[in-house]
Coordinates of C-alpha atoms and ligand atoms in Angstrom, one line a residue:
M50 CA 33.4 -9.3 8.5
P51 CA 32.9 -11.1 11.9
V52 CA 32.9 -8.7 14.8
A53 CA 35.6 -10.6 16.8
F54 CA 38.0 -10.3 13.9
F55 CA 37.0 -6.7 13.3
R56 CA 37.6 -5.8 17.0
H57 CA 40.9 -7.7 17.0
S58 CA 42.2 -5.8 14.0
L59 CA 41.2 -2.5 15.5
F60 CA 43.0 -3.4 18.7
S61 CA 46.2 -4.3 16.9
Y62 CA 46.0 -1.2 14.9
L63 CA 45.6 0.8 18.1
C64 CA 48.6 -1.0 19.7
K65 CA 50.8 -0.5 16.7
S66 CA 49.8 3.2 16.5
Q67 CA 50.5 3.6 20.1
R68 CA 54.1 2.4 19.6
K69 CA 54.6 4.9 16.8
I70 CA 52.8 7.9 18.2
K71 CA 53.1 9.3 21.6
M72 CA 49.8 9.3 23.6
K73 CA 49.7 13.1 23.8
E74 CA 49.6 13.3 20.0
I75 CA 46.3 11.5 19.9
S76 CA 43.6 14.0 20.3
L77 CA 40.8 13.4 22.7
N78 CA 38.3 13.5 19.9
S79 CA 39.9 10.6 18.0
L80 CA 40.1 8.6 21.2
I81 CA 36.4 9.1 21.8
L82 CA 35.6 8.2 18.2
L83 CA 37.7 5.0 18.3
S84 CA 36.1 3.9 21.6
L85 CA 32.7 4.3 20.1
F86 CA 33.9 2.3 17.1
I87 CA 35.0 -0.5 19.3
I88 CA 31.9 -0.5 21.5
S89 CA 29.4 -0.5 18.6
G90 CA 31.3 -3.6 17.3
C91 CA 29.9 -3.2 13.7
T92 CA 30.3 0.3 12.6
K93 CA 31.8 -0.8 9.4
V94 CA 29.3 -3.6 8.6
A95 CA 27.6 -2.6 5.3
P96 CA 23.8 -2.9 5.0
P97 CA 22.5 -5.7 2.8
E98 CA 22.5 -4.9 -0.9
P99 CA 19.0 -4.4 -2.5
F100 CA 17.7 -7.5 -4.0
G101 CA 16.0 -7.8 -7.4
A102 CA 13.4 -5.4 -8.5
C103 CA 12.9 -2.8 -5.7
P104 CA 10.3 -0.1 -5.1
T105 CA 10.9 3.6 -5.9
P106 CA 10.7 5.9 -2.8
Q107 CA 7.2 6.9 -4.2
Q108 CA 6.1 3.2 -4.2
V109 CA 7.4 2.8 -0.6
A110 CA 5.5 5.9 0.5
W111 CA 2.4 4.6 -1.4
Q112 CA 2.6 1.2 0.2
R113 CA 2.9 2.7 3.6
M114 CA -0.4 4.5 3.2
E115 CA -2.0 1.0 3.5
M116 CA -5.6 2.1 2.9
N117 CA -7.1 4.7 0.6
M118 CA -10.6 5.7 -0.4
F119 CA -12.1 5.3 -3.8
C120 CA -15.0 7.6 -4.7
H121 CA -17.1 6.6 -7.7
F122 CA -19.3 9.6 -8.5
G123 CA -20.8 10.9 -11.7
P124 CA -24.0 10.5 -13.9
N125 CA -24.4 6.9 -12.7
T126 CA -25.0 8.1 -9.2
F127 CA -28.2 9.7 -10.5
S128 CA -29.2 7.2 -13.2
G129 CA -28.7 4.1 -11.1
A130 CA -26.4 2.5 -13.7
E131 CA -22.9 1.1 -13.2
W132 CA -21.8 1.8 -16.7
G133 CA -23.4 4.8 -18.4
D134 CA -23.5 4.7 -22.2
G135 CA -22.4 8.3 -22.7
S136 CA -25.8 9.5 -23.9
E137 CA -26.9 10.7 -20.5
P138 CA -28.0 14.4 -20.5
E139 CA -25.5 16.6 -18.6
D140 CA -28.2 17.9 -16.4
L141 CA -28.6 14.5 -14.9
F142 CA -25.5 15.3 -12.8
N143 CA -27.0 17.4 -10.0
P144 CA -25.7 16.9 -6.5
T145 CA -27.8 18.9 -4.1
S146 CA -25.3 19.5 -1.4
L147 CA -21.8 18.4 -2.5
N148 CA -19.3 18.6 0.3
C149 CA -15.9 17.1 -0.5
H150 CA -14.7 18.2 3.0
Q151 CA -17.0 15.6 4.4
W152 CA -15.4 12.9 2.2
A153 CA -11.9 14.0 3.2
D154 CA -12.8 14.3 6.9
I155 CA -14.2 10.7 6.8
A156 CA -11.1 9.4 5.0
H157 CA -8.9 11.1 7.5
R158 CA -10.8 9.7 10.5
V159 CA -10.7 6.2 9.1
G160 CA -7.0 6.4 8.6
M161 CA -7.0 6.6 4.8
G162 CA -4.2 8.8 3.5
G163 CA -5.7 9.4 0.0
I164 CA -8.9 9.7 -2.0
I165 CA -9.1 8.7 -5.7
I166 CA -12.0 10.1 -7.6
T167 CA -13.6 8.9 -10.9
A168 CA -12.8 12.2 -12.7
K169 CA -14.1 10.5 -15.9
H170 CA -15.8 7.1 -16.0
H171 CA -16.6 5.1 -19.1
D172 CA -19.6 7.4 -19.9
G173 CA -17.1 10.2 -20.7
F174 CA -18.7 12.8 -18.4
C175 CA -16.0 15.0 -16.9
L176 CA -16.4 16.2 -13.3
W177 CA -14.4 19.3 -14.2
P178 CA -15.0 21.8 -17.0
S179 CA -12.8 20.2 -19.6
A180 CA -11.9 22.2 -22.7
V181 CA -11.6 19.1 -24.8
S182 CA -15.1 17.7 -24.2
D183 CA -18.6 19.0 -24.3
H184 CA -19.9 16.4 -21.9
T185 CA -18.9 18.0 -18.6
V186 CA -20.1 19.8 -15.5
A187 CA -19.9 23.0 -17.5
Q188 CA -22.8 21.8 -19.8
S189 CA -24.9 20.9 -16.8
N190 CA -27.2 23.1 -14.7
W191 CA -25.4 22.1 -11.6
Q192 CA -24.2 25.4 -10.0
G193 CA -25.2 27.1 -13.2
G194 CA -22.6 25.3 -15.1
K195 CA -19.9 26.8 -12.9
G196 CA -19.4 23.8 -10.7
D197 CA -16.1 21.8 -10.5
V198 CA -16.0 18.6 -8.4
L199 CA -12.2 18.2 -8.9
R200 CA -11.6 21.8 -7.6
E201 CA -13.7 21.1 -4.6
L202 CA -12.0 17.9 -3.9
S203 CA -8.5 19.4 -4.4
D204 CA -9.4 22.2 -1.9
A205 CA -10.8 19.7 0.6
C206 CA -7.8 17.3 0.3
S207 CA -5.4 20.3 0.7
D208 CA -7.3 21.5 3.8
E209 CA -7.5 18.1 5.4
G210 CA -4.0 16.9 4.5
I211 CA -5.2 14.1 2.3
A212 CA -3.5 13.0 -0.9
M213 CA -5.6 13.1 -4.1
G214 CA -5.6 10.7 -6.9
V215 CA -7.6 10.4 -10.1
Y216 CA -9.3 7.7 -12.0
I217 CA -9.5 8.7 -15.7
S218 CA -11.1 6.1 -17.9
P219 CA -9.5 5.8 -21.4
W220 CA -12.7 4.0 -22.5
D221 CA -15.0 6.8 -23.4
R222 CA -18.5 6.1 -24.7
N223 CA -19.2 9.7 -25.5
A224 CA -16.0 11.1 -27.2
P225 CA -16.7 11.5 -30.9
T226 CA -13.1 10.7 -31.9
Y227 CA -13.0 7.5 -29.8
G228 CA -11.8 4.7 -32.1
T229 CA -9.4 6.9 -34.1
P230 CA -5.7 7.8 -33.5
Q231 CA -6.8 11.3 -32.7
Y232 CA -8.5 10.1 -29.5
N233 CA -5.2 9.2 -28.0
E234 CA -4.0 12.8 -28.4
T235 CA -7.3 14.1 -27.0
F236 CA -7.0 11.7 -24.0
C237 CA -3.5 13.1 -23.3
R238 CA -4.9 16.6 -23.3
T239 CA -7.5 15.4 -20.8
L240 CA -4.7 14.0 -18.7
E241 CA -2.8 17.3 -19.0
E242 CA -5.8 19.4 -17.8
V243 CA -6.3 17.2 -14.7
L244 CA -2.7 16.6 -13.8
T245 CA -1.7 20.3 -14.0
Q246 CA -4.7 21.9 -12.4
Y247 CA -5.8 19.6 -9.6
G248 CA -4.5 17.7 -6.6
T249 CA -3.4 18.4 -3.1
K250 CA -1.5 21.7 -2.8
W251 CA 2.0 21.2 -1.5
K252 CA 4.2 23.8 0.2
D253 CA 5.5 24.9 -3.2
G254 CA 1.9 25.7 -4.1
K255 CA 1.8 23.0 -6.8
P256 CA -1.0 20.5 -6.8
R257 CA 0.2 16.9 -6.5
I258 CA -1.6 13.7 -7.6
F259 CA -0.4 10.7 -5.7
E260 CA -2.0 8.0 -7.9
Q261 CA -3.2 7.9 -11.5
W262 CA -5.7 5.1 -11.9
F263 CA -6.0 3.6 -15.4
D264 CA -8.8 1.3 -16.1
G265 CA -7.9 -1.2 -18.8
A266 CA -11.5 -1.5 -20.0
N267 CA -11.7 -1.1 -23.7
G268 CA -15.2 -1.2 -25.2
E269 CA -16.9 0.4 -28.1
G270 CA -17.2 4.1 -28.4
P271 CA -20.2 6.1 -29.8
N272 CA -19.3 5.1 -33.4
G273 CA -19.1 1.4 -32.5
K274 CA -15.3 1.3 -32.7
R275 CA -12.7 0.3 -30.1
Q276 CA -9.6 2.3 -29.4
N277 CA -6.1 1.2 -29.8
Y278 CA -4.8 2.8 -26.6
D279 CA -1.3 4.3 -26.7
W280 CA -0.2 3.2 -23.2
P281 CA 3.4 4.3 -23.5
L282 CA 2.2 7.8 -24.4
F283 CA -0.4 7.9 -21.6
N284 CA 2.2 6.8 -19.0
A285 CA 4.8 9.2 -20.2
T286 CA 2.3 12.0 -20.0
V287 CA 1.5 11.2 -16.4
T288 CA 5.2 10.9 -15.5
R289 CA 6.0 14.2 -17.2
L290 CA 3.3 16.1 -15.4
Q291 CA 3.2 14.3 -12.0
P292 CA 6.6 12.5 -11.7
N293 CA 5.7 11.4 -8.1
A294 CA 2.4 9.8 -9.1
V295 CA 2.1 6.0 -8.8
I296 CA 0.4 4.7 -12.0
F297 CA -2.1 2.0 -11.5
S298 CA -3.2 -0.4 -14.2
D299 CA -3.5 -4.2 -14.6
V300 CA 0.3 -4.3 -15.0
G301 CA 1.4 -1.0 -13.4
P302 CA 4.0 0.4 -13.9
G303 CA 3.4 1.8 -10.4
C304 CA 1.0 -0.7 -8.9
R305 CA -1.2 -3.5 -10.3
W306 CA -4.8 -4.7 -10.1
V307 CA -5.1 -7.6 -7.7
G308 CA -7.1 -9.6 -10.2
N309 CA -10.6 -9.5 -8.5
E310 CA -13.0 -7.0 -7.1
S311 CA -13.9 -9.0 -4.0
G312 CA -11.1 -7.7 -1.8
E313 CA -8.7 -10.6 -1.8
A314 CA -5.0 -10.6 -2.5
G315 CA -3.3 -14.0 -2.8
E316 CA -2.1 -15.7 0.3
T317 CA 1.1 -15.8 -1.6
C318 CA 1.6 -12.3 -2.9
Y319 CA 4.7 -11.0 -4.5
S320 CA 5.1 -7.3 -5.2
T321 CA 7.1 -8.2 -8.3
L322 CA 5.7 -9.0 -11.7
N323 CA 7.0 -10.0 -15.1
I324 CA 5.5 -7.3 -17.2
G325 CA 7.3 -8.0 -20.5
G326 CA 4.8 -8.5 -23.4
F327 CA 1.8 -7.6 -21.3
S328 CA -0.4 -4.5 -21.4
P329 CA -3.4 -3.3 -19.4
G330 CA -6.9 -4.8 -20.1
A331 CA -7.2 -7.7 -22.5
G332 CA -3.4 -8.0 -22.8
S333 CA -2.7 -8.4 -19.1
P334 CA -1.5 -11.6 -17.3
C335 CA -4.1 -14.0 -16.0
T336 CA -6.0 -12.9 -12.9
D337 CA -4.3 -15.6 -10.8
T338 CA -0.9 -14.1 -11.7
L339 CA -2.1 -10.6 -10.9
N340 CA -3.4 -12.0 -7.6
R341 CA -0.1 -13.6 -6.6
G342 CA 2.6 -11.7 -8.5
N343 CA 5.7 -13.4 -9.8
R344 CA 8.4 -14.7 -7.5
G345 CA 11.6 -12.8 -8.4
G346 CA 9.6 -10.9 -11.1
T347 CA 11.3 -8.3 -13.3
H348 CA 9.5 -5.2 -12.0
W349 CA 8.2 -3.9 -8.7
V350 CA 4.5 -3.7 -9.3
P351 CA 2.7 -4.2 -5.9
A352 CA -0.9 -5.3 -5.7
E353 CA -3.7 -2.9 -5.0
T354 CA -7.0 -4.4 -3.8
D355 CA -9.9 -2.3 -5.1
V356 CA -13.2 -3.3 -3.6
S357 CA -16.5 -1.4 -2.9
I358 CA -18.0 -1.0 0.6
R359 CA -21.4 -1.5 -1.3
P360 CA -22.4 -4.1 -3.9
G361 CA -21.9 -1.5 -6.7
W362 CA -19.1 0.9 -7.4
F363 CA -21.6 3.8 -7.7
W364 CA -24.2 4.7 -5.1
H365 CA -27.5 3.1 -5.6
E366 CA -30.7 3.7 -3.7
N367 CA -31.4 0.2 -2.5
E368 CA -27.8 -0.9 -1.7
H369 CA -26.2 -0.8 1.7
P370 CA -22.6 -1.0 3.1
K371 CA -21.0 -4.3 3.9
S372 CA -20.9 -5.5 7.5
L373 CA -18.1 -4.8 9.9
N374 CA -17.1 -8.4 9.7
D375 CA -16.8 -8.2 5.9
L376 CA -14.7 -5.1 6.1
M377 CA -12.4 -6.8 8.6
R378 CA -12.1 -9.8 6.3
I379 CA -11.2 -7.5 3.4
Y380 CA -8.6 -5.8 5.6
Y381 CA -6.9 -9.1 6.5
N382 CA -7.1 -10.3 2.9
S383 CA -5.6 -7.1 1.5
V384 CA -3.4 -5.1 3.9
G385 CA -2.7 -8.3 5.7
R386 CA -1.5 -10.0 2.5
N387 CA 1.0 -7.4 1.2
S388 CA -1.5 -5.3 -0.7
L389 CA -2.8 -1.8 -0.4
L390 CA -6.6 -1.6 0.2
L391 CA -8.5 0.9 -2.0
L392 CA -11.9 0.9 -0.5
N393 CA -14.6 2.5 -2.6
V394 CA -17.1 4.6 -0.7
P395 CA -19.5 6.1 -3.2
P396 CA -21.0 9.5 -2.4
D397 CA -24.8 9.7 -2.8
R398 CA -27.0 12.0 -4.9
R399 CA -26.5 14.8 -2.4
G400 CA -22.8 14.6 -3.0
L401 CA -22.2 13.3 0.5
I402 CA -21.1 9.9 2.0
A403 CA -24.2 8.4 3.5
S404 CA -24.3 8.1 7.3
E405 CA -24.7 4.3 7.2
D406 CA -21.4 4.1 5.3
S407 CA -19.5 6.6 7.5
I408 CA -20.8 4.9 10.7
R409 CA -19.6 1.6 9.4
L410 CA -16.2 3.1 8.6
M411 CA -15.9 4.5 12.1
E412 CA -16.7 1.1 13.5
F413 CA -14.0 -0.4 11.2
R414 CA -11.5 2.2 12.5
A415 CA -12.4 1.6 16.1
T416 CA -12.0 -2.2 15.6
L417 CA -8.6 -1.8 14.0
D418 CA -7.5 0.4 16.8
S419 CA -8.8 -2.0 19.5
I420 CA -6.8 -4.9 17.9
F421 CA -3.7 -3.2 16.7
S422 CA -3.0 -0.6 19.4
T423 CA -1.8 -3.3 21.8
D424 CA 1.2 -5.1 20.5
L425 CA 2.0 -8.0 22.9
A426 CA 5.3 -8.6 21.2
Q427 CA 6.5 -5.4 22.9
K428 CA 6.7 -7.5 26.1
A429 CA 9.1 -10.0 24.6
R430 CA 12.9 -10.5 24.9
I431 CA 13.8 -11.0 21.3
E432 CA 16.7 -12.9 19.8
A433 CA 17.8 -14.3 16.5
N434 CA 20.2 -17.1 15.8
K435 CA 21.8 -15.0 13.1
T436 CA 22.5 -11.3 13.0
R437 CA 24.4 -9.3 10.4
G438 CA 27.6 -8.2 12.0
G439 CA 27.2 -10.6 14.9
K440 CA 25.2 -10.6 18.1
R441 CA 26.5 -7.3 19.4
C442 CA 25.8 -5.4 16.2
K443 CA 23.1 -2.9 17.1
A444 CA 22.6 -1.7 13.5
F445 CA 20.9 -5.0 12.5
S446 CA 19.8 -6.3 15.8
P447 CA 16.6 -8.3 16.3
S448 CA 15.5 -5.6 18.8
N449 CA 14.9 -3.4 15.8
L450 CA 11.9 -5.7 15.0
L451 CA 10.1 -4.2 18.0
N452 CA 10.5 -0.5 17.3
D453 CA 8.4 1.8 15.1
D454 CA 11.3 3.3 13.3
Y455 CA 10.5 2.1 9.7
D456 CA 14.1 2.3 8.6
S457 CA 15.6 0.2 11.3
Y458 CA 15.6 -3.5 10.6
W459 CA 17.1 -6.9 11.5
A460 CA 19.3 -8.5 8.8
V461 CA 21.5 -11.5 8.4
E462 CA 24.9 -12.0 6.7
D463 CA 25.1 -12.2 2.9
G464 CA 24.7 -15.8 1.7
E465 CA 22.2 -16.7 4.4
S466 CA 18.7 -17.6 3.5
T467 CA 17.3 -19.1 6.7
A468 CA 17.1 -17.9 10.3
V469 CA 15.1 -18.2 13.5
I470 CA 13.7 -15.4 15.6
L471 CA 12.7 -16.1 19.2
L472 CA 10.3 -14.0 21.3
E473 CA 10.3 -15.0 24.9
F474 CA 7.9 -13.8 27.6
N475 CA 8.2 -13.6 31.4
E476 CA 4.4 -13.7 31.6
P477 CA 2.7 -15.9 28.9
V478 CA 0.8 -13.8 26.3
T479 CA -2.5 -14.7 24.6
F480 CA -2.9 -13.8 20.9
N481 CA -4.3 -14.8 17.5
R482 CA -2.7 -12.4 15.0
I483 CA 1.0 -12.3 14.0
M484 CA 2.3 -9.4 12.0
L485 CA 5.5 -9.6 10.0
Q486 CA 7.0 -6.9 7.8
E487 CA 9.9 -7.1 5.4
Y488 CA 11.9 -4.0 4.8
I489 CA 10.8 -3.5 1.2
P490 CA 13.1 -0.7 0.2
L491 CA 15.7 -3.5 -0.1
G492 CA 13.3 -5.8 -2.1
Q493 CA 11.0 -8.7 -1.3
R494 CA 13.0 -11.7 -0.3
I495 CA 11.3 -14.3 2.0
T496 CA 9.6 -17.2 0.2
K497 CA 9.0 -19.7 3.0
F498 CA 8.5 -19.6 6.8
H499 CA 6.7 -21.4 9.6
I500 CA 5.9 -20.4 13.2
E501 CA 5.9 -22.4 16.4
Y502 CA 5.1 -21.6 20.0
M503 CA 5.7 -23.0 23.5
D504 CA 2.6 -23.4 25.7
T505 CA 2.5 -22.7 29.4
R506 CA 3.4 -26.3 30.2
G507 CA 6.5 -26.1 28.0
H508 CA 5.2 -28.1 25.0
L509 CA 6.1 -26.9 21.5
H510 CA 3.3 -26.7 18.9
D511 CA 3.1 -25.7 15.2
L512 CA 1.2 -22.5 15.0
L513 CA 1.4 -21.9 11.3
A514 CA 2.8 -24.2 8.6
N515 CA 3.7 -23.4 5.0
G516 CA 3.9 -19.7 5.2
T517 CA 5.2 -18.2 1.9
T518 CA 5.4 -14.5 1.3
I519 CA 5.6 -11.6 3.8
G520 CA 6.3 -8.4 1.8
Y521 CA 5.5 -5.0 3.2
K522 CA 3.0 -6.4 5.7
R523 CA 1.7 -9.9 6.5
I524 CA -0.9 -10.4 9.2
L525 CA -1.4 -14.1 10.0
L526 CA -4.7 -15.3 11.4
V527 CA -3.9 -18.1 13.9
P528 CA -5.9 -19.9 16.6
T529 CA -6.0 -18.1 19.9
V530 CA -3.0 -19.5 22.0
T531 CA -1.2 -18.6 25.2
A532 CA 2.5 -18.8 24.7
K533 CA 5.7 -18.6 26.7
D534 CA 7.6 -18.1 23.5
V535 CA 7.1 -17.8 19.8
R536 CA 9.6 -19.0 17.2
I537 CA 9.6 -17.7 13.7
Y538 CA 11.5 -20.0 11.3
I539 CA 12.5 -18.4 8.0
E540 CA 13.1 -21.4 5.8
G541 CA 13.6 -19.9 2.4
A542 CA 14.6 -16.5 0.9
M543 CA 15.9 -15.4 -2.5
A544 CA 18.4 -13.1 -0.6
P545 CA 19.3 -12.7 3.0
P546 CA 16.1 -12.0 5.0
V547 CA 15.6 -8.4 6.2
L548 CA 12.6 -7.8 8.5
N549 CA 11.7 -4.5 10.2
R550 CA 8.7 -5.4 12.4
V551 CA 7.2 -8.3 14.3
G552 CA 3.9 -7.9 16.2
L553 CA 1.5 -10.1 18.2
F554 CA -2.2 -9.0 18.6
M555 CA -5.5 -10.3 20.0
D556 CA -8.6 -9.9 17.9
N557 CA -11.8 -10.8 19.7
I558 CA -14.1 -9.3 17.1
F559 CA -13.6 -10.8 13.6
D560 CA -15.3 -14.1 13.0
S561 CA -13.7 -15.9 10.1
E562 CA -16.6 -18.3 9.9
Q563 CA -19.2 -15.6 9.3
Ligands
LIG695 C1 -13.7 -1.4 -13.6 C2 -14.9 -0.5 -14.1 O1 -15.4 -1.1 -15.3 C3 -15.8 -0.4 -13.0 O2 -17.0 0.4 -13.4 C4 -15.1 0.3 -11.8 O3 -14.8 1.6 -12.1 C5 -13.9 -0.5 -11.4 C6 -13.1 0.1 -10.3 O4 -13.1 -0.7 -12.5 O5 -12.9 -1.8 -14.6

């Protein structure tokens, strides 16, 4: 309802009422309420309806974590392999000074909200004393067979306030029943053990797992057979035991593989995916689809970019962490493209993150802080040519794009699919990064945008052409410019655009040519 009409009808209601009721009968309270109603101008304007497949609150919380740490750790750390064949002697696993607090502390300092550990990789070795396997820490000499990596990580995550997730590979090159229907049952018992005993302790004393990581790999087991995985049973088991866990696989249901291991989400990246007829592993959609998602797809299955800080997933003696520039590229190509970054930082044979990795991570954090702690958009006067409820409607005002309240956003009227946002500056600002965020609890909507700016001499220039998706967060790398104003043209959307943040930043460090 247009504000003018709304205000007019309120006024006439007031006048009519005044005729009927004597002034003294109207309580002071109701007068105050009515005045507030008139001043706000849009108290009754409903928020936009959610559009299409939308995230669960758990998926929103997960996406807002932005970066998590992956820890590949197990017999491969000691053998130098990437894929153990399951015949490794248990004694091979022998970290000399395991300290999961060090992992959690590093994750915390780098701004990662969670750690996902390879509780069981393809070699089948369990990092906890599993009752359904005889290939575990309990059969090793490490800590006299009394050690439990998952317990230590659960305690460390609880102490440091870090969420804990688990990678549990269905492919098991050690399990004797692998390749028979019985294995699916055994695998569920494995899940049950982990998902009931481990995780970050919450106030209610119960351990929580924030993400269950399912690898779709399906090779041969010890008897040369492949397994027919019962994915519905596996997923139902996770959901029953850890209802808040986001389940990762090639096709979700909680989040999806981004389609490569090089740290690159699609420039166009939808969080929605058509999952009908697909399954994890060989039955998944092609990697290009995983990379980009499906426009208006049937399910909310956002992309997770898993990539290692080192060449391998596991720690290897002669490998070293990637450069700071590479980490920045990965950040822009994942978090900056509507994806969560799951950065693997493999502990070494001591059971510690090597200092060269932790130093690189601290440099990475310092660089992110130096770029993103000064938002030049904060200096702008902001306007939009359209606002839901009209210009005076505070609830959906473009000024919401400049605050840090996640749940306040700018929106337009139903039926609209285009709009222009203008940021004007008293003093010109110099920047080369533009950040945009859609308010994803209401779905992903924007499909096309471009950006222009006015230089200090009053000339208009294209800054970015052919923008497609935004999603939870989009960070656009543009040439360094000095602008008197910035104009964001939303040219296409599947439903009325809803944005909750606009930011402008200057990055003097990352070199895209390197
Ligand atoms: C893959 C595995 O085969 C790799 O070893 C690694 O764990 C990676 C994250 O997932 O599918």
